[in-house]
PDB file of C-alpha atoms in Angstrom:
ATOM      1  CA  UNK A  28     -11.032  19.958 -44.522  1.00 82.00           C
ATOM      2  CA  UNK A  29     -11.577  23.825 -43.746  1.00 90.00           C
ATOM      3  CA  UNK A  30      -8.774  26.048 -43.934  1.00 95.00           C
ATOM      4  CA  UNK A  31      -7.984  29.629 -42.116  1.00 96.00           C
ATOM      5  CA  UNK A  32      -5.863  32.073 -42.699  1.00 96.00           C
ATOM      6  CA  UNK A  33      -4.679  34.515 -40.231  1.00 97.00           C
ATOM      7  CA  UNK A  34      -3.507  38.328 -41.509  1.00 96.00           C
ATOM      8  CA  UNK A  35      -1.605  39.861 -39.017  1.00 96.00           C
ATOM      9  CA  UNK A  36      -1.214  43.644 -39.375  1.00 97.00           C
ATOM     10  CA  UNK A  37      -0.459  46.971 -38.159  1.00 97.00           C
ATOM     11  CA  UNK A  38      -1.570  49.788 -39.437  1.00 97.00           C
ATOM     12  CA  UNK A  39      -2.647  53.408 -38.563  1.00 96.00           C
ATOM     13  CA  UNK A  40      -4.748  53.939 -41.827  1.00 95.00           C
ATOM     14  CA  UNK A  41      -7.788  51.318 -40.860  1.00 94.00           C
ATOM     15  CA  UNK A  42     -10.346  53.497 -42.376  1.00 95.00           C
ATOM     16  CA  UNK A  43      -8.412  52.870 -46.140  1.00 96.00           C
ATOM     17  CA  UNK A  44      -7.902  49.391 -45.198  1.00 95.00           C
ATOM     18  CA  UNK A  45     -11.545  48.659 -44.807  1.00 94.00           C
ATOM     19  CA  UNK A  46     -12.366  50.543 -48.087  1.00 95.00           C
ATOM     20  CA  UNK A  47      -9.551  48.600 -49.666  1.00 94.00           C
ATOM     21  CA  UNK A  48     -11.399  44.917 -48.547  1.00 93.00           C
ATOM     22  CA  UNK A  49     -15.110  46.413 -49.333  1.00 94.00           C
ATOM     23  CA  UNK A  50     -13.461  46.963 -52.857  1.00 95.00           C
ATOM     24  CA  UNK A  51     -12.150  43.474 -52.920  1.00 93.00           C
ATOM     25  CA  UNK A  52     -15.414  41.544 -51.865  1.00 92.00           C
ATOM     26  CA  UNK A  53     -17.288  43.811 -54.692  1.00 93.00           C
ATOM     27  CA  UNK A  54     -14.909  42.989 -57.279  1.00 94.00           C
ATOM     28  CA  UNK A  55     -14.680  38.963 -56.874  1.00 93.00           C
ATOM     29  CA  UNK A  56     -18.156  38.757 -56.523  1.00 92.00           C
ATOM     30  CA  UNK A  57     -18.705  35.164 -57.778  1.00 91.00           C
ATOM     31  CA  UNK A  58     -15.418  34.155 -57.925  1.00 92.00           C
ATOM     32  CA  UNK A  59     -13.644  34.217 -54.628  1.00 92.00           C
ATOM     33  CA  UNK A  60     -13.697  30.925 -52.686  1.00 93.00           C
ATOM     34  CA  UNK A  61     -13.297  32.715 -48.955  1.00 93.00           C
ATOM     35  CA  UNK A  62     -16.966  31.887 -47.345  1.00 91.00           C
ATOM     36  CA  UNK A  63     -15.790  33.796 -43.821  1.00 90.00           C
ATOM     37  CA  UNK A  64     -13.970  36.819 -43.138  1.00 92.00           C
ATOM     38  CA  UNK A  65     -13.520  38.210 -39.975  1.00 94.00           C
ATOM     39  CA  UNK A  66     -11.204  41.440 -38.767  1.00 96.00           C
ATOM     40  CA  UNK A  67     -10.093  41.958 -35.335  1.00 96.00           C
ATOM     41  CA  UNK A  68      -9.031  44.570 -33.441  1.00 96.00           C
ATOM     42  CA  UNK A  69      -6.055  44.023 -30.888  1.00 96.00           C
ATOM     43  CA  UNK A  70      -7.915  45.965 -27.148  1.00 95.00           C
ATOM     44  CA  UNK A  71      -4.242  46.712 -25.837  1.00 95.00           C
ATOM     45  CA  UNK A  72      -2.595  47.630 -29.455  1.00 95.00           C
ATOM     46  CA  UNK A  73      -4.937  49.988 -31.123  1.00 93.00           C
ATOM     47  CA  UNK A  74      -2.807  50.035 -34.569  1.00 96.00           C
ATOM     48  CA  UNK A  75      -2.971  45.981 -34.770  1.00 97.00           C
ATOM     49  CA  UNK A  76      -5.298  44.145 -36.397  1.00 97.00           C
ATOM     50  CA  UNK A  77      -5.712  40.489 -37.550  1.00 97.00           C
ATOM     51  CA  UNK A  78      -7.806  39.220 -40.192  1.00 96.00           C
ATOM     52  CA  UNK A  79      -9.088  35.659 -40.425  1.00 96.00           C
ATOM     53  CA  UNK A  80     -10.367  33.915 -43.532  1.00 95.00           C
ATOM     54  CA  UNK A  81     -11.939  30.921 -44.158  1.00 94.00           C
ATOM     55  CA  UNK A  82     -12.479  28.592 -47.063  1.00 94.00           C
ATOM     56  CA  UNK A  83     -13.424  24.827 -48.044  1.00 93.00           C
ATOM     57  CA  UNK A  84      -9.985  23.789 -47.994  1.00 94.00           C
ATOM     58  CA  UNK A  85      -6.511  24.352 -48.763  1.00 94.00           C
ATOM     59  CA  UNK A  86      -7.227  23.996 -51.943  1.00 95.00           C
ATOM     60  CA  UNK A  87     -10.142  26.802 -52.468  1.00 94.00           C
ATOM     61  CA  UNK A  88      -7.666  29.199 -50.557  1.00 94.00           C
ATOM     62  CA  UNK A  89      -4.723  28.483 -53.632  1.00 94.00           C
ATOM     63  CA  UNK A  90      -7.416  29.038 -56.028  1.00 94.00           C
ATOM     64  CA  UNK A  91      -8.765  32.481 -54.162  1.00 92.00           C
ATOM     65  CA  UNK A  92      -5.227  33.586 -54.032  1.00 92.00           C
ATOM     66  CA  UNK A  93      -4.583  33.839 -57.860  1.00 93.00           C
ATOM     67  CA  UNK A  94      -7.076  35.955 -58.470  1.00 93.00           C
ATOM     68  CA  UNK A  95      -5.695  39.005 -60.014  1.00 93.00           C
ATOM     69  CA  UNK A  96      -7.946  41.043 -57.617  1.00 93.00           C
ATOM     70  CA  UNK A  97      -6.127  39.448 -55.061  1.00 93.00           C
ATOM     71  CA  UNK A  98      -3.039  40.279 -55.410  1.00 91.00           C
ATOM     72  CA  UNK A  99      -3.902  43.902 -56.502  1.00 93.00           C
ATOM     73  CA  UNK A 100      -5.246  44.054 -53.102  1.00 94.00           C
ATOM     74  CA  UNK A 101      -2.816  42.315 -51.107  1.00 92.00           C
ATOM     75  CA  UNK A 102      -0.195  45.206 -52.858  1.00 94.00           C
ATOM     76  CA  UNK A 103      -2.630  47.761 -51.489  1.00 95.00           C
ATOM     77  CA  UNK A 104      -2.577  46.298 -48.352  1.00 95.00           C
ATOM     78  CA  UNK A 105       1.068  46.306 -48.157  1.00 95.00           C
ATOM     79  CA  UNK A 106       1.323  49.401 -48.624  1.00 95.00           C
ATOM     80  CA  UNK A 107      -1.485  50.900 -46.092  1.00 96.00           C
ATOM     81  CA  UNK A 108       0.724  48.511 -43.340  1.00 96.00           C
ATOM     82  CA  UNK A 109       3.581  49.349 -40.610  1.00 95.00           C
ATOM     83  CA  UNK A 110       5.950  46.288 -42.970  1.00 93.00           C
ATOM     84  CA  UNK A 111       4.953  43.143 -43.978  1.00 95.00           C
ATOM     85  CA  UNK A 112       1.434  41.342 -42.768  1.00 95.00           C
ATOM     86  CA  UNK A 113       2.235  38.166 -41.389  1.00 96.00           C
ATOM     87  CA  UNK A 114       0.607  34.606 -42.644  1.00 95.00           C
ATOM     88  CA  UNK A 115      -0.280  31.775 -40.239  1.00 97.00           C
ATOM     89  CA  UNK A 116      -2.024  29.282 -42.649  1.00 96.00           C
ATOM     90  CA  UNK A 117      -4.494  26.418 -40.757  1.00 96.00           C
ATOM     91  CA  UNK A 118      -5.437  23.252 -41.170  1.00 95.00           C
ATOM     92  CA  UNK A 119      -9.080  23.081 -39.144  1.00 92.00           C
ATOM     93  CA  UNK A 120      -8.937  20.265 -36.902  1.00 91.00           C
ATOM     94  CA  UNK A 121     -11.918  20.969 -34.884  1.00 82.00           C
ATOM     95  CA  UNK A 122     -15.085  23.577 -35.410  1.00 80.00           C
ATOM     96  CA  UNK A 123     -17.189  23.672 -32.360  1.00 75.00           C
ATOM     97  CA  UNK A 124     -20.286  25.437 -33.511  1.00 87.00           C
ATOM     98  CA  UNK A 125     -21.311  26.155 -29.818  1.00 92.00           C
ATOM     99  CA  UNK A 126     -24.736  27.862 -30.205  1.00 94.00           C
ATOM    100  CA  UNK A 127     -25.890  25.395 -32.611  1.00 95.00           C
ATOM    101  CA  UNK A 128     -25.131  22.522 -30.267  1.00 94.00           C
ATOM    102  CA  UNK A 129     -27.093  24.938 -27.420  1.00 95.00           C
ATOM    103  CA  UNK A 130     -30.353  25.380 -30.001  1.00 96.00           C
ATOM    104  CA  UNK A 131     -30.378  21.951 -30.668  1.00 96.00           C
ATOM    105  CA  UNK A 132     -30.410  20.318 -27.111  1.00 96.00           C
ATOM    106  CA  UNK A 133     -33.991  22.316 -26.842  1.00 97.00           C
ATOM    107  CA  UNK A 134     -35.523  20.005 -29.669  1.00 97.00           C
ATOM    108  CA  UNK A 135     -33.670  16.984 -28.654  1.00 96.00           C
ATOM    109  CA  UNK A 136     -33.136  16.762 -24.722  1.00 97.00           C
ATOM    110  CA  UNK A 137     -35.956  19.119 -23.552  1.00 97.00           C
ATOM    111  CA  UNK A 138     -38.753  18.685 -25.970  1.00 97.00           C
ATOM    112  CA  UNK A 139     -38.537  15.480 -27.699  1.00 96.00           C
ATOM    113  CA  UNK A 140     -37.119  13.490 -24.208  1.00 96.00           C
ATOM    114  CA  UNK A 141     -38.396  15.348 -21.748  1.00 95.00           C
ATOM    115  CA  UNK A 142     -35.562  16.763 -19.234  1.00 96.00           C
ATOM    116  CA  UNK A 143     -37.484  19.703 -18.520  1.00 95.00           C
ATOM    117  CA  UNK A 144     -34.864  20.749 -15.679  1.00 95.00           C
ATOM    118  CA  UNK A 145     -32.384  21.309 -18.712  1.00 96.00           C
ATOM    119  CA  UNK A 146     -34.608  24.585 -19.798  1.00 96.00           C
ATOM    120  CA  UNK A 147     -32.857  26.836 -16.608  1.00 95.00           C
ATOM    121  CA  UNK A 148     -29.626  25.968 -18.537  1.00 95.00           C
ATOM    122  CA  UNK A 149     -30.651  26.594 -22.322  1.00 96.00           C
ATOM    123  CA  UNK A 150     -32.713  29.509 -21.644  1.00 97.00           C
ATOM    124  CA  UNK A 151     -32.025  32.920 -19.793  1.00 96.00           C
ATOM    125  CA  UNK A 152     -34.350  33.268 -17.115  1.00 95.00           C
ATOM    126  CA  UNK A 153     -35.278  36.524 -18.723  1.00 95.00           C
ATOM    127  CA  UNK A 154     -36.030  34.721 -22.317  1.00 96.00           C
ATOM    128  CA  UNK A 155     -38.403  36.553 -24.663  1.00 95.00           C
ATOM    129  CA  UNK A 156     -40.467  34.140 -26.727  1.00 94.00           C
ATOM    130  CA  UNK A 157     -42.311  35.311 -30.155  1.00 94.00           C
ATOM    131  CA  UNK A 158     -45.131  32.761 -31.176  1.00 89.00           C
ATOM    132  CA  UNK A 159     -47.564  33.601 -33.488  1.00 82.00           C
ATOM    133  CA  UNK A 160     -50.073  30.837 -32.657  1.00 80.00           C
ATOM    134  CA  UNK A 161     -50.404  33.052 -28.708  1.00 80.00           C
ATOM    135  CA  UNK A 162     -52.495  36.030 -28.594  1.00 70.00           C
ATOM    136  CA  UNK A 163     -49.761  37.763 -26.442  1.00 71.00           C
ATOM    137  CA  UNK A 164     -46.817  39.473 -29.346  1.00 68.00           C
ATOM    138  CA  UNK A 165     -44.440  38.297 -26.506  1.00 73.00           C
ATOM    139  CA  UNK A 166     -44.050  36.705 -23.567  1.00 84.00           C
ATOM    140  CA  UNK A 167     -41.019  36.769 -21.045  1.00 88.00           C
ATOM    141  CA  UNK A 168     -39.267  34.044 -18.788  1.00 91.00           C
ATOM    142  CA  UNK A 169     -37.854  30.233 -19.431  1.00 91.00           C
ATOM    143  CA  UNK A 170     -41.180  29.470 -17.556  1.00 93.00           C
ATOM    144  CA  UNK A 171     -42.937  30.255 -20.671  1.00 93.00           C
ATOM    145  CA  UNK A 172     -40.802  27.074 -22.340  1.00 95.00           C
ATOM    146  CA  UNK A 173     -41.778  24.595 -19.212  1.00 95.00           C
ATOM    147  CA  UNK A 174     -45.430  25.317 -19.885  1.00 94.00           C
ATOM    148  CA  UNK A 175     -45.343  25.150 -23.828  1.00 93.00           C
ATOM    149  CA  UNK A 176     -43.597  21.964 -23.846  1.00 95.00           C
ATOM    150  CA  UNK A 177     -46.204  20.659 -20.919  1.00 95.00           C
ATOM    151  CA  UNK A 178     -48.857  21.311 -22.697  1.00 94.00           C
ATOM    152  CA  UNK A 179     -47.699  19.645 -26.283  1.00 96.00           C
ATOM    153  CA  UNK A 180     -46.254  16.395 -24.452  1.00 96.00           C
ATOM    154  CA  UNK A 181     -49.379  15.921 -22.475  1.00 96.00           C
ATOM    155  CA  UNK A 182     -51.431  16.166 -26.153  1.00 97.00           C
ATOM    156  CA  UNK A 183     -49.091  14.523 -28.123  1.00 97.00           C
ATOM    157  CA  UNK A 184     -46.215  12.008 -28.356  1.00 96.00           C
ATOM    158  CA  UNK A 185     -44.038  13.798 -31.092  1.00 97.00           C
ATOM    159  CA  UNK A 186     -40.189  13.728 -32.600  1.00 96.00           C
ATOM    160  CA  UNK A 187     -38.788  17.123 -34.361  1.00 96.00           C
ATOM    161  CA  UNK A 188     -36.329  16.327 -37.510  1.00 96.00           C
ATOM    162  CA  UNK A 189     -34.241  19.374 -37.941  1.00 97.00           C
ATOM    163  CA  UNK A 190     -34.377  20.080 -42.139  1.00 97.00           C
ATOM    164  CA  UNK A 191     -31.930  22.636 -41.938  1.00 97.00           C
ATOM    165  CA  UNK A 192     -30.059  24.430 -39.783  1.00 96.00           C
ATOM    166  CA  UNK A 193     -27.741  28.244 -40.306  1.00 93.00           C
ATOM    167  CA  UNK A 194     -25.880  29.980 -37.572  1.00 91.00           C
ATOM    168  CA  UNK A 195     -24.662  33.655 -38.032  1.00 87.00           C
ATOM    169  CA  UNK A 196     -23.858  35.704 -35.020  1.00 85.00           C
ATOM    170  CA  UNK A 197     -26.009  35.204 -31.961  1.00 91.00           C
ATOM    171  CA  UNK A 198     -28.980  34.003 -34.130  1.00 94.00           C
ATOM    172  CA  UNK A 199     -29.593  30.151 -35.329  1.00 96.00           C
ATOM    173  CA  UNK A 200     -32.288  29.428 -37.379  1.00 97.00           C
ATOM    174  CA  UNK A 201     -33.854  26.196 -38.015  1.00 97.00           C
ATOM    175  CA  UNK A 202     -35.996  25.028 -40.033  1.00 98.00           C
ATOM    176  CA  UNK A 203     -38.327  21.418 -38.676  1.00 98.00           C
ATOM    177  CA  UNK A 204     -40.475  18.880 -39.196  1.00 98.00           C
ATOM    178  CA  UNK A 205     -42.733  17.844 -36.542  1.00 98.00           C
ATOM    179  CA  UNK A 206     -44.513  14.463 -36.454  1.00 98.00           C
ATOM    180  CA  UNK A 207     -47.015  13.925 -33.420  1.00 97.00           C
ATOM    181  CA  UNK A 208     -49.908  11.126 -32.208  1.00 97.00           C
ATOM    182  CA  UNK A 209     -52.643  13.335 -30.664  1.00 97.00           C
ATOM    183  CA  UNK A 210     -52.996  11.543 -27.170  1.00 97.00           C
ATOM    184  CA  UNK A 211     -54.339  13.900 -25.134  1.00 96.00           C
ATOM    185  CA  UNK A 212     -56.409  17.048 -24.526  1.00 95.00           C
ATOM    186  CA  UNK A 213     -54.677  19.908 -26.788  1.00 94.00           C
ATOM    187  CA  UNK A 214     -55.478  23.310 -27.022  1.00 90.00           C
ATOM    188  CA  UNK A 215     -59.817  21.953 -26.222  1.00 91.00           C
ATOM    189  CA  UNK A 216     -59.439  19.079 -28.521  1.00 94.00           C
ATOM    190  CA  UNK A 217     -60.452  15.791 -27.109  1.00 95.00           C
ATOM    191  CA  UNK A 218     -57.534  13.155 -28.205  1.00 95.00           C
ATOM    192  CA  UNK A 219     -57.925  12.038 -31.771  1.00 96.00           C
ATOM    193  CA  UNK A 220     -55.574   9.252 -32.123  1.00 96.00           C
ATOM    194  CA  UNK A 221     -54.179  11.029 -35.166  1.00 96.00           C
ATOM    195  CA  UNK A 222     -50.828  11.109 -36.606  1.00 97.00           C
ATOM    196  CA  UNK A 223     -50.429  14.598 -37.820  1.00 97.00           C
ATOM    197  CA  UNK A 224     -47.087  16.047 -39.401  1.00 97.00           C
ATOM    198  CA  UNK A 225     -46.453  20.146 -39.530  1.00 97.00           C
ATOM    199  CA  UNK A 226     -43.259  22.147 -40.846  1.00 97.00           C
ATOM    200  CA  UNK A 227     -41.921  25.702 -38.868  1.00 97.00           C
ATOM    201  CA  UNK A 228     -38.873  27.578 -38.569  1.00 97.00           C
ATOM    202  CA  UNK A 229     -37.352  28.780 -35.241  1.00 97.00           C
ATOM    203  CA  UNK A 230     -35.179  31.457 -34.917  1.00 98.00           C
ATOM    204  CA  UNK A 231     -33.295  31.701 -31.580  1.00 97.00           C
ATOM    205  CA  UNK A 232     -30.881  34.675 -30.815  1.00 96.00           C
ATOM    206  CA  UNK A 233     -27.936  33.167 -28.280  1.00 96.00           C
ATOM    207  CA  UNK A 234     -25.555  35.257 -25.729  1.00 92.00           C
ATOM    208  CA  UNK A 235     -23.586  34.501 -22.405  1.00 91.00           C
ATOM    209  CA  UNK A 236     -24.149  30.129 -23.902  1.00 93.00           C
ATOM    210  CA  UNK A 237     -28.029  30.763 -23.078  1.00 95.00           C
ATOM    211  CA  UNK A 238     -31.013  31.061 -25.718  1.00 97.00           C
ATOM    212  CA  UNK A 239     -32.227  34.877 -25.375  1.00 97.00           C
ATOM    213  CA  UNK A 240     -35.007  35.346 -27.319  1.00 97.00           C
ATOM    214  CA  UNK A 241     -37.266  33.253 -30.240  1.00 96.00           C
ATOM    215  CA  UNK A 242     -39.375  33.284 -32.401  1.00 96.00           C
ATOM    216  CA  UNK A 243     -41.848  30.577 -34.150  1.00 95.00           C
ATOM    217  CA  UNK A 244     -43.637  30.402 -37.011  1.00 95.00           C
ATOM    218  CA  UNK A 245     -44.968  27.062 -37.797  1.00 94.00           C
ATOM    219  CA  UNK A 246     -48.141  25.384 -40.036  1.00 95.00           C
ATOM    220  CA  UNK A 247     -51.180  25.970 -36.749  1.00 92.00           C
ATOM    221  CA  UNK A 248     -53.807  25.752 -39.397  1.00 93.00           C
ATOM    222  CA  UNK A 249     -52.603  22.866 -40.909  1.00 95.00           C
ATOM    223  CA  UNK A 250     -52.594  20.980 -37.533  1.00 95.00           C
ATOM    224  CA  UNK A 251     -55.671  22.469 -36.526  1.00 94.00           C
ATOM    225  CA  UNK A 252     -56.801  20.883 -39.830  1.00 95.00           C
ATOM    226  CA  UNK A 253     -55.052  17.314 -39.659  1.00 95.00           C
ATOM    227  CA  UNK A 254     -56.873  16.910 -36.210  1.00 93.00           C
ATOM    228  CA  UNK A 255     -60.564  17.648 -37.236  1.00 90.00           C
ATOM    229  CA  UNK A 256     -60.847  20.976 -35.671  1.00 84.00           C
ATOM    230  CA  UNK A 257     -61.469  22.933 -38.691  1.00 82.00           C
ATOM    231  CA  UNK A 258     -62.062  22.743 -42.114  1.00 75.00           C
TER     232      UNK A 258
END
């Protein structure tokens, strides 16, 4: 079970602070157990801050905090603060990774079902798309999606298997499998019957719960290949 650890601070010396964590993260380079740290800054109380940390589990956290770099720091800290920091220790009993879930009701609901209508509420009607099998560097509008997808399902009946997925930020990437029966007219070829199989990696950058802007890079040649078009 993941654990987090809430800091909670005040302090009018934020510049040292942040040296004094920089310092920390360089010295327990391949040791510490924290995999997330995150500091925020309280809008209505500019002195307060509040750090959160996360690790595997309760566990990793015990081990992370008798590190002797550790507790040098947390002195440090102690002393850079308005009193004491304050410790709120979690259990997490729910992680809703929100833009992940958004990414992946493209390859499931839209393109591998169908629901087409779904693509005004995944994509921002101003959505730039990056794919380097287009002649275009970019085009613009969730249109762009709706015609894409129309095009492969007419030529093909496919599935996507997601191989792995990361999230940082606003950006998701993904890396795919796609498996597809050529059925139909795609890009000039005449259907082929074939059962062709091609690997790519989307990256989609996520704001206001819409997709934004992607990009594709996936194996063209190799399809182009699988289906007799070139050789």
């Amino acid at each position: 079970m993941k654990f987090v650890q809430l800091i909670d601070y005040t302090t009018d010396r934020s510049d040292d602070m942040n040296r004094l964590l920089d310092r920390w993260a360089e010295q327990t380079k391949g040791k510490r157990t924290a995999t997330h740290n995150i500091v925020g800054n309280d809008r209505s109380e500019k002195n307060h801050y509040v750090e959160i940390v996360e690790f595997p589990s309760y566990e990793e956290a015990m081990k992370n905090s008798q590190l002797p770099e550790t507790d040098r720091t947390f002195q440090e800290m102690v002393a850079l603060c308005d009193g004491m920091p304050s410790f709120t220790d979690l259990d997490v009993v729910r992680d809703e990774q929100l833009n992940k879930d958004l990414c992946n009701r493209f390859f499931t609901e839209i393109a591998v079902e169908g629901n087409l209508d779904a693509i005004d509420e995944v994509f921002a009607a101003d959505y730039r798309d990056h794919d380097i099998i287009k002649e275009e560097e970019s085009t613009v509008g969730a249109d762009v999606i709706r015609s894409d997808l129309t095009g492969w399902r007419n030529g093909f009946d496919f599935s996507f298997t997601i191989d792995k997925q990361v999230a940082e930020g606003d950006e998701v990437v993904m890396l795919w499998t796609w498996t597809g029966t050529h059925k139909g007219e795609f890009m000039g070829i005449a259907p082929t019957g074939k059962k062709c199989t091609i690997t790519g990696t989307t990256v989609f950058s996520c704001r206001d719960g819409k997709i934004q802007e992607g990009w594709w890079h996936m194996d063209a040649l190799g399809l182009m290949r699988q289906l007799g078009a070139v050789h």
